Coordinates of C-alpha atoms and ligand atoms in Angstrom, one line a residue:
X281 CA 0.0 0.0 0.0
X282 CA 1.3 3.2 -1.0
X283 CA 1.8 6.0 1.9
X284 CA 1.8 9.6 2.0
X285 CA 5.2 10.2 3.5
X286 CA 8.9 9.3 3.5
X287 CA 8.9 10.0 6.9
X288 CA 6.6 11.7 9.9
X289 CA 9.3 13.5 12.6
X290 CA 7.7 13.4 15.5
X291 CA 9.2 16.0 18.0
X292 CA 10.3 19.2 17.1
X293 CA 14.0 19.5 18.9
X294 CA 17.5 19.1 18.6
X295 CA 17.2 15.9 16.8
X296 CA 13.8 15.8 14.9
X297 CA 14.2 19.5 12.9
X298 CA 17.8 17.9 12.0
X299 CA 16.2 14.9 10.4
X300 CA 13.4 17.1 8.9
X301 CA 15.5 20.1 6.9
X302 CA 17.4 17.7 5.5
X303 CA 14.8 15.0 4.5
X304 CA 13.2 17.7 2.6
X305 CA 16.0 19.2 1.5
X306 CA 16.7 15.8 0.0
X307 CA 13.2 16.2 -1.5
X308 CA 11.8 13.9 0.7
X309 CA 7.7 14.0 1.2
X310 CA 8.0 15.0 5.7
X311 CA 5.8 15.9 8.2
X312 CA 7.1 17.1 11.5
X313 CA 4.3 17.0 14.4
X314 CA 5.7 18.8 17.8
X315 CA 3.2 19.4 20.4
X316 CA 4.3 22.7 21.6
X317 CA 7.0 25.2 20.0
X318 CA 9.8 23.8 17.5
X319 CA 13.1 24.2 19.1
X320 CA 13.1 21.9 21.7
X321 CA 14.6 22.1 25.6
X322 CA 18.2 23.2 24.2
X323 CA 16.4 26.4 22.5
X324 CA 13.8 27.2 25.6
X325 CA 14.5 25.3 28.3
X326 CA 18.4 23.9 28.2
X327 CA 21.4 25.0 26.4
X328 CA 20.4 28.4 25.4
X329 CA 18.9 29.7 28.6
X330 CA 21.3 28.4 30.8
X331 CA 24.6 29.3 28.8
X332 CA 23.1 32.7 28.9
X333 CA 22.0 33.3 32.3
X334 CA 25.5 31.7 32.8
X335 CA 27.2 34.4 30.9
X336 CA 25.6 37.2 32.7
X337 CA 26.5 35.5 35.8
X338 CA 30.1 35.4 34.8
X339 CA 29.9 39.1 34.4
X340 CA 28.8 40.0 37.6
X341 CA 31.6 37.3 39.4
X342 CA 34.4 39.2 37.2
X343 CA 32.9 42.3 38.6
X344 CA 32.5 41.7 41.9
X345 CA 36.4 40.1 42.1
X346 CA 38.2 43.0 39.7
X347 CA 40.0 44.5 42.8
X348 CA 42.6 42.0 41.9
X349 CA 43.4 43.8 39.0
X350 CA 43.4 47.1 40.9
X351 CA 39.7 48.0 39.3
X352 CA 37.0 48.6 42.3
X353 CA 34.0 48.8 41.7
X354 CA 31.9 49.7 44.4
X355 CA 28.2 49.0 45.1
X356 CA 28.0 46.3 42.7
X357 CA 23.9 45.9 41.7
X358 CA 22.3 43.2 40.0
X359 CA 19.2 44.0 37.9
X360 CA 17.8 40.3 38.2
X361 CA 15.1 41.1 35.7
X362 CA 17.4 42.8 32.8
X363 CA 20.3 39.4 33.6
X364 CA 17.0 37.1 32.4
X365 CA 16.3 39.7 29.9
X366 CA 19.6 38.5 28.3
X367 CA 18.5 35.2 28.4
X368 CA 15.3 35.9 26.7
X369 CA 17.0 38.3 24.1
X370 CA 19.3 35.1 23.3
X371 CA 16.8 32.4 22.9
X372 CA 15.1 35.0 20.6
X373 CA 17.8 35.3 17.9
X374 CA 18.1 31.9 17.3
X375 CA 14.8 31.4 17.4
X376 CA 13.9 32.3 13.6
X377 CA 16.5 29.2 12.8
X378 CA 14.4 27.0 14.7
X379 CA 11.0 28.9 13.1
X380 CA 8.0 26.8 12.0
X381 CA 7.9 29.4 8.9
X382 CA 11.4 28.4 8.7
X383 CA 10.9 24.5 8.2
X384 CA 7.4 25.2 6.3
X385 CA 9.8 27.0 3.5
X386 CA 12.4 24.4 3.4
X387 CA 9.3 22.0 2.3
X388 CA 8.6 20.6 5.7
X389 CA 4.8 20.4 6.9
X390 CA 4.6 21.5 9.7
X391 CA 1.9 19.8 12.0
X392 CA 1.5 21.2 15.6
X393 CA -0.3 19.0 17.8
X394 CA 0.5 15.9 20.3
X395 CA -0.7 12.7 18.4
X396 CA -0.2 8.8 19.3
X397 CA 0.5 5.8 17.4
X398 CA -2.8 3.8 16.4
X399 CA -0.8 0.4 15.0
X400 CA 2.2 -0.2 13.4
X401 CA 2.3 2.1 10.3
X402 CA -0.1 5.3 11.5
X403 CA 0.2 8.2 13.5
X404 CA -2.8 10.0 14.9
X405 CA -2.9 13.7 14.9
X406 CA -5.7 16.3 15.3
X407 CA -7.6 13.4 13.7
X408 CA -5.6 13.1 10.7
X409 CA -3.8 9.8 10.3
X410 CA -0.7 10.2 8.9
X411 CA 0.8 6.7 7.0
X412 CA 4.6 6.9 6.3
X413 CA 7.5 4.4 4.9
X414 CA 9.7 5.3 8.6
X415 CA 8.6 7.5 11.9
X416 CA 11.3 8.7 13.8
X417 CA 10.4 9.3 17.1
X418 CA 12.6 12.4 18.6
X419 CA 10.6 13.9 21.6
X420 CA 13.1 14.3 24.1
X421 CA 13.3 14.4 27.8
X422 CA 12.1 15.9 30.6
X423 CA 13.1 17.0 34.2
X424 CA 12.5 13.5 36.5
X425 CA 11.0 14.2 40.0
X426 CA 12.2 12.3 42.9
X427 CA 9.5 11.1 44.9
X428 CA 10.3 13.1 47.9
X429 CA 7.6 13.4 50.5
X430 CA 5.9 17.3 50.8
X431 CA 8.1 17.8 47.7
X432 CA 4.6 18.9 45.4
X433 CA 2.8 20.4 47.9
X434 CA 5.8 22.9 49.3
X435 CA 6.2 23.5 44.9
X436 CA 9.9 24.0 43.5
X437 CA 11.4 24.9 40.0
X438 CA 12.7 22.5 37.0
X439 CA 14.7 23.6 34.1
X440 CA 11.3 24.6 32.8
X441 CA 10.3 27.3 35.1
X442 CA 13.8 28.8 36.1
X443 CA 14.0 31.2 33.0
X444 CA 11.1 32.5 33.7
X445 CA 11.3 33.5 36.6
X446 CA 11.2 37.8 37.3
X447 CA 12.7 37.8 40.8
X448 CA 15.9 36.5 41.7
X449 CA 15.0 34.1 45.0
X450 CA 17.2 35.2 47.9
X451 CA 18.1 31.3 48.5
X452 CA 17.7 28.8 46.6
X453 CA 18.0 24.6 47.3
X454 CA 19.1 22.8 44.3
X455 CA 18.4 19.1 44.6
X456 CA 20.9 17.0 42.5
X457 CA 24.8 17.6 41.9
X458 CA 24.7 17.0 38.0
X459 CA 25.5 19.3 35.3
X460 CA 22.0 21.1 35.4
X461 CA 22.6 21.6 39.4
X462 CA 26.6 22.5 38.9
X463 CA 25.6 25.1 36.7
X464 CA 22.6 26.8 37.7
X465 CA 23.3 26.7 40.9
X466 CA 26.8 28.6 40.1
X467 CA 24.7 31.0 38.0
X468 CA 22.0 31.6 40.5
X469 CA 25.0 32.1 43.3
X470 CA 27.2 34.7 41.1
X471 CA 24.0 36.8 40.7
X472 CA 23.6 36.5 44.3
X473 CA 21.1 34.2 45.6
X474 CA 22.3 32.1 48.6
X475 CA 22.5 28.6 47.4
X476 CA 22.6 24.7 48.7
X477 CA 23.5 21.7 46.4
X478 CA 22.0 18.7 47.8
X479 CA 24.0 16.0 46.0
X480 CA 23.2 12.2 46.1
X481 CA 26.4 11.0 45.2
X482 CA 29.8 11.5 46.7
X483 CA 30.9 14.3 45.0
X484 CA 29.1 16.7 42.5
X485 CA 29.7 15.9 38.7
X486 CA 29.6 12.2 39.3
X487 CA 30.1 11.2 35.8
X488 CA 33.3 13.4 35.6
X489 CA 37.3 11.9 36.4
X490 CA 36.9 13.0 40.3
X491 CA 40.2 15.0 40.6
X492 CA 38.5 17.0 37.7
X493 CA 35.0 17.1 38.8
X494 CA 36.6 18.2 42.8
X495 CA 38.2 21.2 41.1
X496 CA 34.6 22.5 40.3
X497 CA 33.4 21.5 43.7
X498 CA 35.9 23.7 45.2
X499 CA 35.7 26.3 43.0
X500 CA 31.8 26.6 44.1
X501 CA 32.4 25.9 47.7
X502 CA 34.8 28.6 47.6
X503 CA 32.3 31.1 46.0
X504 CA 29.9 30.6 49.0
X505 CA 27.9 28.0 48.1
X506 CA 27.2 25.2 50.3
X507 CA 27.4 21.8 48.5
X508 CA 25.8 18.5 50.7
X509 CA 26.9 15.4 48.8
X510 CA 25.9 11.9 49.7
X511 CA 23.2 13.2 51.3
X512 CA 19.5 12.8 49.7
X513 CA 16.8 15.2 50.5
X514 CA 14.2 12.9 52.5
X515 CA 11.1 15.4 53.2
X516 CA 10.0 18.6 52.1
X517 CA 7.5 21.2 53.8
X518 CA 6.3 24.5 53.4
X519 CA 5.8 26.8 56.8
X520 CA 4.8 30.6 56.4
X521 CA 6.6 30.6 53.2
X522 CA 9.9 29.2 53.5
X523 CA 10.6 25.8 52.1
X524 CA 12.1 23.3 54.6
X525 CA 14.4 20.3 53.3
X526 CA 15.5 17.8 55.9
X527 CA 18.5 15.7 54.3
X528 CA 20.8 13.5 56.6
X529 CA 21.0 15.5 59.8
X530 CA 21.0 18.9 57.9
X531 CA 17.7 21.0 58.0
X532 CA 18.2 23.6 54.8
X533 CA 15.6 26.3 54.9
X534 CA 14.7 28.2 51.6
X535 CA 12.9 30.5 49.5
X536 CA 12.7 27.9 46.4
X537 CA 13.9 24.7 45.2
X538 CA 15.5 23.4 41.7
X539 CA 15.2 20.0 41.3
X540 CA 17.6 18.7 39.0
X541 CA 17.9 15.2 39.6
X542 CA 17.8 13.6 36.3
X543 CA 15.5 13.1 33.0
X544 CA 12.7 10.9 31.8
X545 CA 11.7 10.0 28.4
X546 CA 8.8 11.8 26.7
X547 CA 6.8 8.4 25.6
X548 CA 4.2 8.8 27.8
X549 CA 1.5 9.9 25.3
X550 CA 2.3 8.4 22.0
X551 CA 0.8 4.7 22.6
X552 CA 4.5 3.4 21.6
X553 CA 2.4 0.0 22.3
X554 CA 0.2 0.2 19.5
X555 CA 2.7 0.0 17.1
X556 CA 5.0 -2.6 18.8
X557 CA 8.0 -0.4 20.1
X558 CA 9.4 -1.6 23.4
X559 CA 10.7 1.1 26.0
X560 CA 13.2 0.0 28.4
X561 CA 14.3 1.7 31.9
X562 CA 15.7 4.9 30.2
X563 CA 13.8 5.1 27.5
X564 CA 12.9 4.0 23.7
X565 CA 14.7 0.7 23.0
X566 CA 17.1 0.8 19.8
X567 CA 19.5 -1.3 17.9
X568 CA 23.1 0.2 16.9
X569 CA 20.5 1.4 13.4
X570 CA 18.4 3.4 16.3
X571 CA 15.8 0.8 15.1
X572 CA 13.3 0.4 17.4
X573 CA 11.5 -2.9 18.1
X574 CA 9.5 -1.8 15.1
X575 CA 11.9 -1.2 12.5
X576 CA 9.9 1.2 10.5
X577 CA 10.2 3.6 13.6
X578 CA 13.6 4.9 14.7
X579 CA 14.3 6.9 17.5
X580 CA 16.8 9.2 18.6
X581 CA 18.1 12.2 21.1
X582 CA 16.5 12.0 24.6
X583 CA 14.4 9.6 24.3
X584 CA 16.6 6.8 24.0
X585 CA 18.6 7.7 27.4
X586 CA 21.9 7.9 25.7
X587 CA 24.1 10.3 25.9
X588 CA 21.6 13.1 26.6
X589 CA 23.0 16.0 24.7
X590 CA 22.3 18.5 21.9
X591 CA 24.7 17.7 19.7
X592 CA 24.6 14.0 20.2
X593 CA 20.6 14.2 19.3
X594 CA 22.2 15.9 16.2
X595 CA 24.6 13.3 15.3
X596 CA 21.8 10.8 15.7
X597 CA 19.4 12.4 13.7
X598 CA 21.8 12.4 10.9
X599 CA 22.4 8.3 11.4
X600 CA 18.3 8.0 11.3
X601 CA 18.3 10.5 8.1
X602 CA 20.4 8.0 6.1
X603 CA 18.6 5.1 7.7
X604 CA 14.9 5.6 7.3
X605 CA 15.2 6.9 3.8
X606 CA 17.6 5.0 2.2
X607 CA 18.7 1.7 3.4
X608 CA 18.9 1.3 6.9
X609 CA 22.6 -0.2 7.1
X610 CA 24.1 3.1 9.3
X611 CA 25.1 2.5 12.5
X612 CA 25.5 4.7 15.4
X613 CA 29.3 5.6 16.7
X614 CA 29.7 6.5 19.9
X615 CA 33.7 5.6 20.1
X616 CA 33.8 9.7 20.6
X617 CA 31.7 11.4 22.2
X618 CA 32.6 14.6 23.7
X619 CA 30.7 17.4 25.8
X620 CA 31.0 20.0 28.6
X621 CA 29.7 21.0 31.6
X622 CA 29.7 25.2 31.4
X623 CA 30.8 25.7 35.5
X624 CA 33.3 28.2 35.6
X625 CA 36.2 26.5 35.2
X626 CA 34.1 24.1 32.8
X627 CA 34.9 20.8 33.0
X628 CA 35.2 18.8 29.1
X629 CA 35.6 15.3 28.7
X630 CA 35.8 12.8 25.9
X631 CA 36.4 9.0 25.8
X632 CA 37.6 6.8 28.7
X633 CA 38.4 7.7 32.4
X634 CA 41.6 6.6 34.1
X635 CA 39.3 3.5 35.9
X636 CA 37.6 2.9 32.5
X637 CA 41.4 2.7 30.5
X638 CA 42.6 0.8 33.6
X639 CA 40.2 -1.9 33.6
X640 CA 40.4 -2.3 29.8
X641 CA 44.4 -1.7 29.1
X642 CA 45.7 -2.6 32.7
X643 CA 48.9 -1.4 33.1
X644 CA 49.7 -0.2 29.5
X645 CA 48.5 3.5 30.1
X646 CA 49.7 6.7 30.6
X647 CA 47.9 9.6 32.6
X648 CA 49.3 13.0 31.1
X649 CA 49.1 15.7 33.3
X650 CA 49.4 19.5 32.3
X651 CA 48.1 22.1 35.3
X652 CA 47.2 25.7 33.7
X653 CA 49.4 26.9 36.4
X654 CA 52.4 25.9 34.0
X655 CA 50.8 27.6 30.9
X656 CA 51.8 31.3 30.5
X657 CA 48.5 32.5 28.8
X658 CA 46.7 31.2 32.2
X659 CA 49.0 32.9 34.4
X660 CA 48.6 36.3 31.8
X661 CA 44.9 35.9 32.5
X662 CA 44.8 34.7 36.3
X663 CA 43.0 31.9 34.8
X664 CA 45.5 28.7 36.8
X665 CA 42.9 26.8 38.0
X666 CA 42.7 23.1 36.5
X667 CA 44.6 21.2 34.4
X668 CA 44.4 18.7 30.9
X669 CA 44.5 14.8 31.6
X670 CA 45.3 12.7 28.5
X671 CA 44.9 9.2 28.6
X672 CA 47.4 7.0 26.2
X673 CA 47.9 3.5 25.4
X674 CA 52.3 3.0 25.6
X675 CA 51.8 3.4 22.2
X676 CA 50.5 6.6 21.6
X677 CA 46.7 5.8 21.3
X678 CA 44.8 8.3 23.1
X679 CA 42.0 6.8 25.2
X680 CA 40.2 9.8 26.9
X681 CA 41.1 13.2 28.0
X682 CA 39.7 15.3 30.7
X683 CA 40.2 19.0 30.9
X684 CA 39.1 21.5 33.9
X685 CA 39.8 24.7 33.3
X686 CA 39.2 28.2 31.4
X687 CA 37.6 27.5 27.8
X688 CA 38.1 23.3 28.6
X689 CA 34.9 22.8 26.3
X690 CA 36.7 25.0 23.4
X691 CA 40.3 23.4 24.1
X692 CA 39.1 19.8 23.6
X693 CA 38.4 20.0 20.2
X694 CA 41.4 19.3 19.1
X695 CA 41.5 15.9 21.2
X696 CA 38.2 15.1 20.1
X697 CA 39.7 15.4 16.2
X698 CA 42.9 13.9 16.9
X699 CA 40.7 11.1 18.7
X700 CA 38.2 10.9 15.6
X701 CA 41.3 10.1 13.3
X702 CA 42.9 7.9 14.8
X703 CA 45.9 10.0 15.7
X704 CA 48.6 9.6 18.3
X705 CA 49.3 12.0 21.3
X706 CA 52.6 12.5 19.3
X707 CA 50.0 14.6 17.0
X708 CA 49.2 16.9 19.5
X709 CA 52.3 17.8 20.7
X710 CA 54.2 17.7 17.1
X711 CA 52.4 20.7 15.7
X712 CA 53.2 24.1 16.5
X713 CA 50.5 25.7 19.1
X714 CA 50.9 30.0 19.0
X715 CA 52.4 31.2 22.2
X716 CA 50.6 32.4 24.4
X717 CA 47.2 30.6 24.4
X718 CA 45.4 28.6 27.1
X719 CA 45.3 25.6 24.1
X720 CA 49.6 24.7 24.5
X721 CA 47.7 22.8 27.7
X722 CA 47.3 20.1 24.5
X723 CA 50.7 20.1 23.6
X724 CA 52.6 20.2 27.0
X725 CA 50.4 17.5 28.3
X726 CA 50.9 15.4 24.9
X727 CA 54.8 16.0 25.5
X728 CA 54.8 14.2 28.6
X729 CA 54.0 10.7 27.2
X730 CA 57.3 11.5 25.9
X731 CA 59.0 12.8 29.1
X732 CA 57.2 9.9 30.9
X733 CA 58.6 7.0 28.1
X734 CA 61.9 9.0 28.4
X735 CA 62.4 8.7 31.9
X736 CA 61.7 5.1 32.4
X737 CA 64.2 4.3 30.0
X738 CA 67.2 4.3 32.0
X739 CA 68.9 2.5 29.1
X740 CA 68.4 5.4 26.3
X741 CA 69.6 8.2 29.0
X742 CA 73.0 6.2 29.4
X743 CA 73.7 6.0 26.0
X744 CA 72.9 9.5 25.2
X745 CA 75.6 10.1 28.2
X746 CA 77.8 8.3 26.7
X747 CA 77.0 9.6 22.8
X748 CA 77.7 13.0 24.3
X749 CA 80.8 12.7 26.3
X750 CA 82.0 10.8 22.8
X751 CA 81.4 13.9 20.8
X752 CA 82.6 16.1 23.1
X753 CA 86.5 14.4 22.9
X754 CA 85.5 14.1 19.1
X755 CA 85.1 18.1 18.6
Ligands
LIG283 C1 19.1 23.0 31.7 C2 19.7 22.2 30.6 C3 20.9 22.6 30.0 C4 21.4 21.8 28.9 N1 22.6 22.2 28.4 C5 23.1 21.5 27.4 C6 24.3 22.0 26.8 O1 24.9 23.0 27.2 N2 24.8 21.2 25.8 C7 24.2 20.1 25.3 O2 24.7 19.5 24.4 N3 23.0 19.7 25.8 C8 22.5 20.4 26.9 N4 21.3 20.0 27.4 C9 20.7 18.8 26.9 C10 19.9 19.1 25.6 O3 19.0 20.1 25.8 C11 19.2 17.8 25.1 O4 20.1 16.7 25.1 C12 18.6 18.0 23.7 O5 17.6 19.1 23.7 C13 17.9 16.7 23.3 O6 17.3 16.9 22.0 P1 16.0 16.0 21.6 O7 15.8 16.3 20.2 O8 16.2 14.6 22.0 O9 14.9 16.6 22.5 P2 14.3 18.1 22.5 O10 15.2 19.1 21.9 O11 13.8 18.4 23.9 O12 13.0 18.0 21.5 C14 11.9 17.2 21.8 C15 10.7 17.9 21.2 O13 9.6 16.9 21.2 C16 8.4 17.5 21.5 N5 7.5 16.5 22.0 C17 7.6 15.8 23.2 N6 6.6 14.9 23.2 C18 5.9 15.1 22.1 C19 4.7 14.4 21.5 N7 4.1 13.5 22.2 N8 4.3 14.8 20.3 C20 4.9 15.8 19.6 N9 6.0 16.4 20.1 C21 6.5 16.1 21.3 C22 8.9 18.6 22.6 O14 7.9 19.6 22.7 C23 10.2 19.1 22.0 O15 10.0 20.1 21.1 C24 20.7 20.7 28.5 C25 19.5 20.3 29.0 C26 19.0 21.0 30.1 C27 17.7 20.6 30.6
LIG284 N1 26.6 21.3 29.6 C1 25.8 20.3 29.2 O1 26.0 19.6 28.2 C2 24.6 19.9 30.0 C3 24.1 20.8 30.9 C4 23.0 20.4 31.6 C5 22.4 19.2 31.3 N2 22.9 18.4 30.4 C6 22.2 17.1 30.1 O2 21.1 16.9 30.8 C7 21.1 15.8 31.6 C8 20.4 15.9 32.9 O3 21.1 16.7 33.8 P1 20.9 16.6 35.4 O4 21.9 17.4 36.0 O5 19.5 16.8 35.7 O6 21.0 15.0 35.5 P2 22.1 14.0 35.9 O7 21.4 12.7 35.9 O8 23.4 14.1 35.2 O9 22.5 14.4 37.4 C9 21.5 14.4 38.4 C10 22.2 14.1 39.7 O10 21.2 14.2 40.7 C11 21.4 13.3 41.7 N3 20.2 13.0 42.4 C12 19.1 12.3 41.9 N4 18.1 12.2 42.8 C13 18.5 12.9 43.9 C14 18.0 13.2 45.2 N5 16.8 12.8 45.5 N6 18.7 13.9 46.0 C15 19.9 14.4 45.7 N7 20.5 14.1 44.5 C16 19.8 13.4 43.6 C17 22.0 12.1 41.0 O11 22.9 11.3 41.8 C18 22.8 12.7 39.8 O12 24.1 12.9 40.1 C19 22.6 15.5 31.8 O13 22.9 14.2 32.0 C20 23.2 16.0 30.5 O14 23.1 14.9 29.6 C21 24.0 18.7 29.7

């Protein structure tokens, strides 16, 4: 039976309105159905917001501590309306890229609306049913809400409320020691709300190398904010308008609470049962194709639990593009995978950790260490906090790097490429990095596999010895 469309995006974010321009761009016959606004969390409620609001923040931190520099200035005053007023300025220029009028020109239809699956090969929409040869199923995530007794009934914040907000609360209680947490919470402190991180795990950033991730726990701590880890919040309750958390033997008392503690799928409304696709504990179940259990329908970002970032819902799109209209014989790569957490310093990571190499390589690696301290442009800058962790293979291989510092998520890059191609550390530190910049971090840490090979080698440093005293009765 013939059907009306190459493909039906459902989910109008990061990965679906990749998959969509280019489908039609192709010349593909695409509908794209998104139940709210195109542009997803990273447009309204993520990335752009919160890189934003972070970049005010920054300005008011590099304010408040110019005296270093000999530059007072005194009576510093944050206008906690106009520093969201940024953030709303930001999220509008990028907007028109993301613009249903936008999409509709490229050849897209544009179908706004939530729908649900009604068997295997339809999708229901303001009672339209829309047949395709592939769906692909791109809805995202959304914020997950720890089941914390009083936690509704006192109210609190997610991702999705914080822009919004028109007052800046004078304290805030930010439940969960991720990325989201790490960040806002820095942001919220810097414009000068009084803030607690209530962290689950033993040290904020768990995902993170830990020497890495402890250099942006102490940078917070030492900012003022008060950071509880392996501690979970256990009830919640309002008394004449404060918000009281009890967690451990701490009482934290509040004017609002940002729960950040984590995302769920958005499959809840799309009857993924009626047309045979299986979700699993984080989310829509693929194969290395992003297949689902119904191989007409692929799925990607969010929803599959993966890594949960912007530009790996991009990549992914791009791997469903080829897959559900042309043959579906693409498979995902996530050998490397890089991304950032945007604290100041940020904190950038790609590939393995040390315990990941060790358990993999055993004693054939190499941990290079470089501390901004030794790089000049960092001291230029007051900017030493940190350092670049390269992990090698003996040979040269480079497993994983970790960076913690100023502009880590802009240094990497060059890891992340050397990475992609297969290219030793020897890459890294053989080509010529301009003096002074924060990016010779690369090169000096690459140089120590060398440094590190060389000073093992007892055997090589004799016969250099001897090589030069020979020369030196030869001249
Ligand atoms: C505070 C915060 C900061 C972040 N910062 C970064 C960052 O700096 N860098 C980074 O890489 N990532 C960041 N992320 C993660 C990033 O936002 C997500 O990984 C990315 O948006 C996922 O893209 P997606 O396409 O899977 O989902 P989304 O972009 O969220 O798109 C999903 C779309 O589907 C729609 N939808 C949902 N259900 C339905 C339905 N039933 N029918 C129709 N439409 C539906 C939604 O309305 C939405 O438009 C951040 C996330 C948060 C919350
Ligand atoms: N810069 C970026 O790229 C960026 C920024 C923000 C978010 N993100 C993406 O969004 C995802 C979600 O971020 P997130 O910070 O919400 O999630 P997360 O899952 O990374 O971290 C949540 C943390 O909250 C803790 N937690 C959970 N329940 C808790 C409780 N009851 N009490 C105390 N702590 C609790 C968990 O131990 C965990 O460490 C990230 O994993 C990332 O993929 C990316």
């Amino acid at each position: 039976m013939a059907v009306e469309y190459d493909v039906v995006v459902i989910g109008g974010g990061s990965g679906g309105l990749v998959i969509a321009a280019a489908a039609a761009q192709l010349k593909a016959k695409v509908a794209l159905v998104e139940r709210d606004r195109l542009g997803g969390d990273c447009l309204w409620y993520g990335c752009v917001p919160s890189k934003s609001l972070i970049h005010a923040s920054r300005i008011a931190y590099e304010v408040k501590n110019a005296a270093r520099f000999g530059i007072y200035c005194q009576n510093l005053e944050i206008d906690f309306a106009l520093a969201n007023g940024h953030v709303q300025k930001a999220i509008a220029a990028i907007q028109p890229h993301d613009s249903p009028e936008r999409f509709q020109s490229l050849g897209v239809e544009v179908i706004f609306g939530a729908g649900q699956f009604i068997d295997r090969q339809t999708f229901e929409v303001n009672n339209r049913q829309l047949k395709a040869r592939a769906f692909a199923c791109a809805t995202g995530s959304g914020p997950k809400i720890p089941p914390i007794p009083g936690l509704k009934a006192a109210g609190y914040l997610t991702n999705e409320q914080v822009f919004s907000l028109k007052q800046r609360p004078s304290s805030l209680a930010v439940i969960g020691g991720g990325p989201i947490g790490c960040e806002l919470g820095q942001a919220f402190s810097r414009l000068g709300s009084e803030v607690t991180i209530i962290a689950s795990s033993d040290h904020l950033l768990p995902k993170e190398d830990p020497e890495a991730a402890l250099v942006v726990q102490q940078q917070l701590e030492s900012e003022g904010i008060r950071v509880i880890t392996a501690t979970r919040v256990e009830r919640v309750e309002q008394i004449d308008g404060k918000k009281h958390l009890w967690a451990g033997t701490q009482k934290i008392t509040v004017d609002e609470i940002l729960v950040a503690a984590g995302r769920m799928p958005n499959v809840e409304s799309l009857n993924l049962e009626a047309a045979g696709v299986e979700v699993g504990e984080r989310g829509i179940r693929v194969n290395e194709k992003l297949q689902t259990t119904n191989p007409r329908i692929y799925a990607c970002g969010d929803v599959i639990g993966g890594y949960q970032f912007t530009h790996v819902a991009g990549y992914e799109a791009s791997v469903v593009l080829k897959n559900a209209l042309f043959f579906p014989v693409t498979k995902a790569n996530y050998r490397v995978i890089p991304w950032a957490t945007f604290t100041d310093p940020e904190l950038a990571r790609v590939g393995l950790t040390e315990k990941q190499a060790k358990e993999r390589y055993g004693d054939d690696i190499y941990v290079l260490k470089q501390e901004f301290a030794g790089v000049d442009r960092a001291q230029a800058e007051a900017a030493t906090k940190g350092f670049a962790k390269i992990i090698t293979r003996g040979n040269g291989e480079i497993l994983g790097a970790h960076l913690v510092g100023a502009s880590a998520g802009e240094l990497l890059h060059e890891i992340v490429l050397a990475m992609s191609n297969n290219l030793k550390v020897s890459a890294l530190s053989g080509i010529i990095h301009i003096y002074p910049t924060l990016a010779e971090v690369n090169s000096k840490a690459a140089l120590l596999l060398t440094k590190q090979k060389y000073a093992k080698n007892q055997k090589l440093q004799n016969l250099l010895l001897r090589f030069f005293s020979l020369m030196r009765t030869l001249a």
